[in-house]
Amino acid sequence: MPSELFVVGVSWRSAPVSVREKLAFHDEELEGHLKKLINHELIDEAVILSTCNRVEIYGCTSKGSPASAVAQAAAETRAFISHSRGFPAEKLSDVLFEHLEEDAIRHIFRVASALDSMVVGESQILGQLKSAFGASSNYQSLGPVLGRCMERAFSVAKRVRTETGISRGAANVSSVAVELAKRVFGELDGKSVLVVGAGKMSALAARHLRADGAALIRVTNRSPEKAERLADEIDGVACAWQDLEIELSKADVIITSTGAREPVLTKKLMKQAMKRRRYKPCFVMDIAVPRDVESAVGKLEGVYLFDMDDLERLVSENLKERSREAEAAFSLVEGEVRQFHQWMRQQHVVPTIRSLRSHFHEVAAAEVEKAMRNLEKANTEHERQEAMQRLGKGIANKLLHAPTTVLKQASDAETLADSVSQLFSLDSQDESEERSKSSALNPAGLAKTAVPSKKA
């Protein structure tokens, strides 16, 4: 039976985080839930994608007629989500979405390409989708259709990233900070980072800096316990608050987010720290509101100061550029969706093609065997020619008997006749025969019948 794809789930577009967190699937329970899914009568293949921004189930069915089966499979998946998450079905009706057939392919390709992400062009979703694919493969809930669709989605995502500018430019404050720091230093290998305060955003920025090669991350906070806790989280080293000036002088990159009401990094303090470091370049990222760094600090020699307004302005500019590039990405994805959907439609007729080939070969083989026996009895060239002619007629008659009978008896004979003409290109053959007859009657290719000339 033909296979069809479907998607059922919620995302940041359809459900608030309070709902998404209740529907989320944890890694350790994926195996059991995937096996339950494919044990459903109508679900052959399944992938569960669970992230902070979306909880989606991708499925494939090949049972029953395509239109009814895929809708029923989606309904079964809705019921599965409700039951497995302990979430009342009536409360899910407003937030769960579903995509069927070609729309399902389109959704999967767009998700992989980060065109459906909260931040268009972000890179994290592709890794999350590959992890979901890997889990389904390990737990044997993937098959030839959904598996191929996912693999194609990864290829589409690669095309989108390489052929458009959708991922160009950092798209959040933390990644913009890293981008700016790299502009100052060229590379971050071996650079030291100081985190002033224990804010979550500063911790996230520090992780980005570490991933880009920053060598050592120090954390200082008025509360030693908070400094220790954050240092453990980001694989850094806690240092004493009273040594702030010394620590500032050691840092190439400073991230500050303290929540203080007055600036912590004053011009006087930073001037002393820069003197200690002999005015070597220092990148200061103030992500506190109210600000932790006096604006005058940015005028000191060697200091590159950015606050939240600077960072958010750059994020906004980058996102505008991504939105412009998204149009090209959507167009690229649409072309890929059409190609994959065409492949799926072709799979619907593969069993028929195989049966047709097998039947034709069996008929031909039987007639050839009969012809061989006749050839053995033939004594003259004329008899051998007759045996070969009977072979051709026998194959043609055997192959034409069933379709001819059906055509004569069918209530929709005219429609079937049109299909047969299309399948075997009979219309073009008729045109070719007409041209041949015309050429035989008028070998000179004259447009008009020649008029015999009169004798003088």
Coordinates of C-alpha atoms in Angstrom, one line a residue:
M1 CA 0.0 0.0 0.0
P2 CA 1.2 3.6 -0.6
S3 CA 2.8 5.4 2.3
E4 CA 2.0 8.8 3.6
L5 CA 3.7 11.1 6.1
F6 CA 2.1 13.1 8.9
V7 CA 3.2 15.5 11.7
V8 CA 1.4 16.1 15.0
G9 CA 2.7 18.4 17.8
V10 CA 3.1 21.8 19.4
S11 CA 5.7 24.5 18.9
W12 CA 6.4 28.0 20.2
R13 CA 3.9 29.2 17.6
S14 CA 1.0 27.2 18.9
A15 CA 1.5 26.7 22.7
P16 CA 3.1 28.6 25.6
V17 CA 6.1 27.2 27.5
S18 CA 3.8 26.1 30.3
V19 CA 2.1 23.6 27.9
R20 CA 5.3 22.6 26.0
E21 CA 7.1 21.6 29.2
K22 CA 4.2 19.3 30.2
L23 CA 4.3 17.6 26.8
A24 CA 8.1 17.2 26.6
F25 CA 9.6 13.7 26.3
H26 CA 12.8 12.9 28.2
D27 CA 15.6 11.0 26.5
E28 CA 15.3 8.0 28.9
E29 CA 11.7 7.4 28.0
L30 CA 12.0 7.7 24.2
E31 CA 12.5 4.0 23.5
G32 CA 9.4 2.9 25.3
H33 CA 7.2 5.6 23.7
L34 CA 8.6 5.0 20.2
K35 CA 7.8 1.3 20.5
K36 CA 4.3 2.1 21.7
L37 CA 3.8 4.4 18.7
I38 CA 4.7 1.9 16.0
N39 CA 2.6 -0.7 17.8
H40 CA -0.4 1.3 16.8
E41 CA -2.3 -0.4 13.9
L42 CA -1.9 2.6 11.5
I43 CA 1.6 3.8 12.4
D44 CA 4.6 2.2 10.7
E45 CA 7.4 4.6 11.5
A46 CA 7.9 7.4 14.1
V47 CA 10.3 10.0 15.3
I48 CA 9.8 12.1 18.4
L49 CA 11.4 15.6 18.5
S50 CA 11.3 17.2 21.9
T51 CA 13.1 20.6 22.5
C52 CA 12.4 23.7 24.6
N53 CA 10.5 25.2 21.6
R54 CA 8.7 22.2 20.1
V55 CA 7.3 18.7 20.8
E56 CA 6.5 17.0 17.5
I57 CA 5.9 13.5 16.3
Y58 CA 6.7 12.6 12.7
G59 CA 5.0 9.5 11.5
C60 CA 4.4 7.3 8.4
T61 CA 1.4 5.1 7.6
S62 CA 0.8 2.6 4.7
K63 CA -2.5 1.1 5.9
G64 CA -5.7 1.6 4.0
S65 CA -6.5 4.2 1.5
P66 CA -4.0 7.1 1.7
A67 CA -6.4 9.9 2.5
S68 CA -8.3 8.2 5.3
A69 CA -5.3 6.3 6.8
V70 CA -3.1 9.3 7.2
A71 CA -5.9 11.3 8.9
Q72 CA -6.6 8.3 11.2
A73 CA -2.9 7.9 12.0
A74 CA -2.7 11.5 13.0
A75 CA -5.7 11.1 15.2
E76 CA -4.1 8.1 16.9
T77 CA -1.0 10.2 17.5
R78 CA -3.1 13.0 19.1
A79 CA -4.6 10.4 21.4
F80 CA -1.1 9.0 22.2
I81 CA 0.2 12.4 23.2
S82 CA -2.8 13.0 25.4
H83 CA -2.5 9.6 27.1
S84 CA 1.3 9.4 27.4
R85 CA 1.6 13.0 28.8
G86 CA -1.4 12.8 31.0
F87 CA -2.9 15.8 29.4
P88 CA -6.6 16.1 28.8
A89 CA -7.5 15.8 25.1
E90 CA -9.9 18.7 25.2
K91 CA -7.1 21.0 26.4
L92 CA -4.9 19.9 23.6
S93 CA -7.3 20.5 20.8
D94 CA -6.5 24.3 20.6
V95 CA -2.7 23.9 20.7
L96 CA -1.9 20.7 18.8
F97 CA -1.4 21.1 15.0
E98 CA -1.1 18.5 12.3
H99 CA 0.3 18.4 8.8
L100 CA -0.5 15.6 6.3
E101 CA 1.2 14.3 3.2
E102 CA 3.0 17.1 1.2
D103 CA 2.4 19.6 4.1
A104 CA 4.2 17.2 6.5
I105 CA 7.2 17.0 4.2
R106 CA 7.2 20.8 4.0
H107 CA 7.1 21.2 7.7
I108 CA 9.9 18.7 8.4
F109 CA 12.2 20.4 5.8
R110 CA 11.4 23.9 7.2
V111 CA 12.1 22.7 10.8
A112 CA 15.5 21.2 9.7
S113 CA 16.4 24.4 7.8
A114 CA 15.5 26.6 10.9
L115 CA 12.8 28.4 8.9
D116 CA 10.2 27.5 11.6
S117 CA 12.5 28.5 14.5
M118 CA 11.9 31.4 16.9
V119 CA 15.2 32.7 15.7
V120 CA 15.3 32.1 11.9
G121 CA 18.5 30.5 10.8
E122 CA 19.7 29.3 14.2
S123 CA 21.9 26.2 14.2
Q124 CA 20.7 24.3 17.2
I125 CA 17.6 22.7 15.8
L126 CA 19.4 20.7 13.1
G127 CA 21.5 19.0 15.8
Q128 CA 18.4 18.3 17.9
L129 CA 16.7 16.8 14.8
K130 CA 19.6 14.6 14.1
S131 CA 19.6 13.4 17.7
A132 CA 15.9 12.5 17.4
F133 CA 16.7 10.7 14.1
G134 CA 19.5 8.8 15.8
A135 CA 17.3 7.7 18.7
S136 CA 14.6 6.5 16.3
S137 CA 17.1 4.6 14.3
N138 CA 18.6 3.0 17.4
Y139 CA 15.2 2.0 18.7
Q140 CA 14.1 0.7 15.2
S141 CA 11.1 2.9 14.8
L142 CA 12.4 4.2 11.4
G143 CA 11.6 2.8 8.0
P144 CA 12.4 3.5 4.4
V145 CA 10.0 6.4 3.9
L146 CA 10.3 8.5 7.0
G147 CA 14.0 7.6 7.2
R148 CA 14.6 8.9 3.7
C149 CA 12.5 12.0 4.4
M150 CA 14.7 12.9 7.4
E151 CA 17.9 12.3 5.6
R152 CA 16.7 14.5 2.7
A153 CA 15.7 17.2 5.3
F154 CA 19.3 17.2 6.5
S155 CA 20.6 17.7 3.0
V156 CA 18.0 20.5 2.4
A157 CA 19.2 22.2 5.6
K158 CA 22.8 22.1 4.4
R159 CA 21.7 23.6 1.0
V160 CA 19.9 26.4 2.8
R161 CA 22.9 27.2 5.0
T162 CA 25.4 27.2 2.2
E163 CA 23.3 28.7 -0.6
T164 CA 21.6 31.5 1.3
G165 CA 22.7 33.9 4.0
I166 CA 20.0 32.8 6.4
S167 CA 22.5 31.9 9.2
R168 CA 24.8 34.8 8.5
G169 CA 25.4 37.0 11.6
A170 CA 24.8 36.2 15.2
A171 CA 21.1 36.0 16.3
N172 CA 21.2 36.4 20.1
V173 CA 22.9 38.6 22.6
S174 CA 25.4 36.0 23.7
S175 CA 26.5 34.9 20.2
V176 CA 26.7 38.6 19.1
A177 CA 29.0 39.2 22.0
V178 CA 31.3 36.4 20.8
E179 CA 31.2 37.8 17.3
L180 CA 32.2 41.2 18.5
A181 CA 35.0 39.8 20.7
K182 CA 36.4 38.0 17.7
R183 CA 36.4 41.2 15.8
V184 CA 38.6 42.8 18.5
F185 CA 41.0 39.9 19.0
G186 CA 40.8 38.1 15.6
E187 CA 40.7 34.7 17.4
L188 CA 39.8 33.9 21.0
D189 CA 42.3 31.1 21.5
G190 CA 44.2 31.6 24.7
K191 CA 42.1 34.6 25.8
S192 CA 41.0 34.8 29.5
V193 CA 37.5 35.7 30.5
L194 CA 36.2 37.3 33.7
V195 CA 32.5 37.0 34.6
V196 CA 31.4 39.7 37.1
G197 CA 28.2 38.7 38.8
A198 CA 26.2 35.5 38.5
G199 CA 23.6 36.2 35.8
K200 CA 22.3 33.5 33.5
M201 CA 23.0 35.5 30.4
S202 CA 26.6 36.2 31.4
A203 CA 27.0 32.4 32.0
L204 CA 25.6 31.7 28.6
A205 CA 28.0 34.2 26.9
A206 CA 30.9 32.7 28.8
R207 CA 30.0 29.2 27.5
H208 CA 30.0 30.6 23.9
L209 CA 33.4 32.2 24.5
R210 CA 34.8 28.9 25.9
A211 CA 33.4 27.1 22.8
D212 CA 35.3 29.5 20.6
G213 CA 38.6 28.9 22.3
A214 CA 38.8 31.1 25.4
A215 CA 41.3 29.5 27.7
L216 CA 40.3 30.4 31.3
I217 CA 37.1 31.7 32.8
R218 CA 37.1 33.3 36.2
V219 CA 34.0 34.2 38.1
T220 CA 33.6 36.8 40.8
N221 CA 30.6 37.8 42.9
R222 CA 29.8 39.5 46.1
S223 CA 28.5 36.2 47.3
P224 CA 31.3 33.6 47.3
E225 CA 28.8 30.7 47.2
K226 CA 27.1 32.0 44.0
A227 CA 30.5 32.6 42.4
E228 CA 31.5 29.0 43.2
R229 CA 28.2 27.6 41.9
L230 CA 28.4 29.5 38.6
A231 CA 32.1 28.6 38.2
D232 CA 31.2 24.9 38.5
E233 CA 28.4 25.3 35.9
I234 CA 30.6 26.9 33.3
D235 CA 33.8 25.0 34.1
G236 CA 35.5 28.1 35.5
V237 CA 37.4 29.2 38.6
A238 CA 35.9 31.3 41.4
C239 CA 37.8 34.3 42.7
A240 CA 37.4 36.8 45.5
W241 CA 35.3 40.0 45.1
Q242 CA 37.9 42.1 46.9
D243 CA 40.4 41.2 44.2
L244 CA 38.2 42.7 41.5
E245 CA 40.8 45.2 40.2
I246 CA 43.5 42.6 39.9
E247 CA 41.1 40.2 38.2
L248 CA 40.1 42.9 35.8
S249 CA 43.7 43.5 34.8
K250 CA 44.1 39.8 33.9
A251 CA 41.0 39.6 31.7
D252 CA 41.0 40.0 28.0
V253 CA 37.2 39.7 27.9
I254 CA 34.9 40.9 30.7
I255 CA 31.2 40.0 31.0
T256 CA 29.3 41.7 33.7
S257 CA 25.7 41.2 35.0
T258 CA 25.4 41.9 38.7
G259 CA 22.0 43.5 39.2
A260 CA 23.6 46.3 41.2
R261 CA 21.8 49.7 41.2
E262 CA 25.0 51.7 40.7
P263 CA 27.9 51.0 38.2
V264 CA 30.3 48.4 39.5
L265 CA 33.0 49.0 36.9
T266 CA 33.8 52.7 37.3
K267 CA 36.1 54.7 35.1
K268 CA 38.5 55.0 38.0
L269 CA 38.6 51.3 38.7
M270 CA 39.0 50.3 35.0
K271 CA 41.7 53.0 34.5
Q272 CA 43.7 51.4 37.2
A273 CA 43.1 47.9 35.8
M274 CA 44.1 49.0 32.2
K275 CA 47.3 50.6 33.6
R276 CA 48.2 47.2 35.2
R277 CA 47.7 45.4 31.9
R278 CA 49.6 48.1 30.0
Y279 CA 46.6 49.0 28.0
K280 CA 46.4 45.7 26.1
P281 CA 43.0 45.5 24.4
C282 CA 40.1 44.6 26.7
F283 CA 36.6 43.7 25.5
V284 CA 33.9 44.6 28.0
M285 CA 30.3 43.3 27.6
D286 CA 27.8 44.9 29.9
I287 CA 24.6 42.9 29.9
A288 CA 23.2 44.3 33.1
V289 CA 20.1 46.4 33.4
P290 CA 20.7 48.9 35.0
R291 CA 24.2 49.0 33.5
D292 CA 27.2 47.8 35.5
V293 CA 29.8 49.9 33.6
E294 CA 30.1 53.6 33.5
S295 CA 29.8 54.9 29.9
A296 CA 33.1 56.8 30.3
V297 CA 34.9 53.5 30.5
G298 CA 34.4 53.1 26.8
K299 CA 36.7 56.1 26.2
L300 CA 39.7 54.6 28.0
E301 CA 42.6 53.5 25.8
G302 CA 42.4 49.8 24.8
V303 CA 38.8 49.3 26.1
Y304 CA 36.0 48.1 23.7
L305 CA 32.7 48.6 25.6
F306 CA 29.3 47.3 24.5
D307 CA 26.1 47.4 26.5
M308 CA 22.7 45.8 25.9
D309 CA 21.5 48.5 23.5
D310 CA 24.6 47.9 21.3
L311 CA 24.1 44.1 21.4
E312 CA 20.4 44.1 20.7
R313 CA 20.8 46.6 17.9
L314 CA 23.3 44.2 16.2
V315 CA 20.9 41.3 16.8
S316 CA 18.1 43.2 15.2
E317 CA 20.1 44.1 12.2
N318 CA 21.2 40.5 11.8
L319 CA 17.7 39.2 12.1
K320 CA 16.5 41.7 9.4
E321 CA 19.1 40.4 7.1
R322 CA 18.1 36.8 7.8
S323 CA 14.5 37.6 7.1
R324 CA 15.4 38.9 3.7
E325 CA 17.5 35.7 3.0
A326 CA 14.6 33.6 4.3
E327 CA 12.6 34.3 1.1
A328 CA 15.3 32.6 -1.0
A329 CA 15.4 29.7 1.6
F330 CA 11.7 29.2 1.4
S331 CA 11.9 29.0 -2.4
L332 CA 14.7 26.5 -2.2
V333 CA 12.8 24.3 0.3
E334 CA 9.6 24.4 -1.9
G335 CA 11.6 22.9 -4.8
E336 CA 12.9 20.2 -2.6
V337 CA 9.4 19.4 -1.2
R338 CA 8.1 18.9 -4.7
Q339 CA 10.9 16.6 -5.6
F340 CA 10.5 14.5 -2.5
H341 CA 6.7 14.3 -2.9
Q342 CA 7.2 13.2 -6.5
W343 CA 9.5 10.4 -5.2
M344 CA 6.8 9.4 -2.8
R345 CA 4.2 9.3 -5.5
Q346 CA 6.5 7.1 -7.6
Q347 CA 6.8 4.7 -4.7
H348 CA 3.0 4.2 -4.9
V349 CA 3.3 2.5 -8.3
V350 CA 6.5 0.5 -7.7
P351 CA 4.6 -2.7 -6.7
T352 CA 2.4 -2.5 -9.8
I353 CA 5.5 -1.9 -12.0
R354 CA 7.2 -4.9 -10.5
S355 CA 4.1 -7.1 -11.0
L356 CA 3.8 -5.9 -14.6
R357 CA 7.4 -6.7 -15.4
S358 CA 7.2 -10.1 -13.7
H359 CA 4.0 -10.9 -15.7
F360 CA 5.4 -9.8 -19.0
H361 CA 8.6 -11.8 -18.4
E362 CA 6.6 -15.0 -17.5
V363 CA 4.5 -14.7 -20.6
A364 CA 7.5 -14.1 -22.8
A365 CA 9.4 -17.0 -21.3
A366 CA 6.5 -19.5 -21.8
E367 CA 6.1 -18.5 -25.4
V368 CA 9.9 -18.7 -26.1
E369 CA 9.9 -22.2 -24.6
K370 CA 7.1 -23.2 -27.0
A371 CA 8.9 -21.6 -29.9
M372 CA 12.1 -23.5 -29.1
R373 CA 10.2 -26.8 -29.3
N374 CA 8.7 -25.8 -32.7
L375 CA 12.1 -24.8 -34.0
E376 CA 13.5 -28.3 -33.1
K377 CA 10.8 -29.8 -35.3
A378 CA 11.3 -27.4 -38.2
N379 CA 13.0 -28.9 -41.3
T380 CA 13.0 -25.9 -43.6
E381 CA 13.7 -22.2 -43.4
H382 CA 10.1 -21.5 -44.1
E383 CA 9.0 -23.5 -41.1
R384 CA 11.5 -21.8 -38.9
Q385 CA 10.2 -18.4 -40.0
E386 CA 6.7 -19.5 -39.2
A387 CA 7.8 -20.6 -35.7
M388 CA 9.3 -17.1 -35.1
Q389 CA 6.2 -15.4 -36.4
R390 CA 4.0 -17.5 -34.1
L391 CA 6.3 -16.5 -31.2
G392 CA 5.7 -12.8 -31.8
K393 CA 1.9 -13.3 -32.2
G394 CA 1.7 -15.5 -29.2
I395 CA 3.4 -13.0 -26.9
A396 CA 1.3 -10.1 -28.2
N397 CA -2.0 -12.1 -27.9
K398 CA -1.2 -13.3 -24.4
L399 CA -0.3 -9.8 -23.1
L400 CA -3.3 -8.2 -24.8
H401 CA -6.0 -10.6 -23.9
A402 CA -6.7 -9.4 -20.3
P403 CA -6.5 -5.6 -21.0
T404 CA -8.6 -6.0 -24.2
T405 CA -11.3 -7.9 -22.3
V406 CA -11.4 -5.3 -19.5
L407 CA -11.6 -2.4 -22.0
K408 CA -14.5 -4.0 -23.8
Q409 CA -16.5 -4.7 -20.6
A410 CA -15.6 -1.7 -18.5
S411 CA -18.3 0.9 -17.7
D412 CA -15.6 3.6 -17.9
A413 CA -14.1 2.2 -21.1
E414 CA -13.5 5.6 -22.6
T415 CA -11.4 6.8 -19.6
L416 CA -9.5 3.5 -19.6
A417 CA -8.8 3.8 -23.3
D418 CA -7.4 7.3 -22.8
S419 CA -5.1 5.9 -20.0
V420 CA -4.0 3.0 -22.3
S421 CA -3.2 5.5 -25.1
Q422 CA -1.1 7.6 -22.7
L423 CA 0.7 4.5 -21.2
F424 CA 1.7 3.1 -24.6
S425 CA 2.0 6.5 -26.5
L426 CA -0.6 5.3 -29.0
D427 CA -1.5 8.8 -30.1
S428 CA 2.1 9.5 -31.1
Q429 CA 2.3 6.2 -32.9
D430 CA -0.9 7.0 -34.9
E431 CA 0.6 10.4 -35.9
S432 CA 3.8 8.6 -37.0
E433 CA 1.8 6.1 -39.1
E434 CA -0.2 9.0 -40.7
R435 CA 3.0 10.7 -41.6
S436 CA 4.4 7.5 -43.1
K437 CA 1.2 7.0 -45.2
S438 CA 1.4 10.6 -46.4
S439 CA 5.1 10.2 -47.4
A440 CA 4.3 7.0 -49.3
L441 CA 1.5 8.7 -51.2
N442 CA 3.5 11.9 -51.9
P443 CA 7.2 10.8 -51.9
A444 CA 8.3 14.2 -53.3
G445 CA 6.8 15.9 -50.3
L446 CA 4.7 18.1 -52.5
A447 CA 2.0 20.3 -50.9
K448 CA -0.4 20.0 -53.8
T449 CA -1.3 17.1 -56.1
A450 CA 0.8 17.3 -59.3
V451 CA -1.2 18.2 -62.4
P452 CA -0.1 16.3 -65.6
S453 CA 1.2 18.6 -68.3
K454 CA -0.6 18.8 -71.6
K455 CA 1.2 17.9 -74.7
A456 CA 1.4 20.6 -77.3

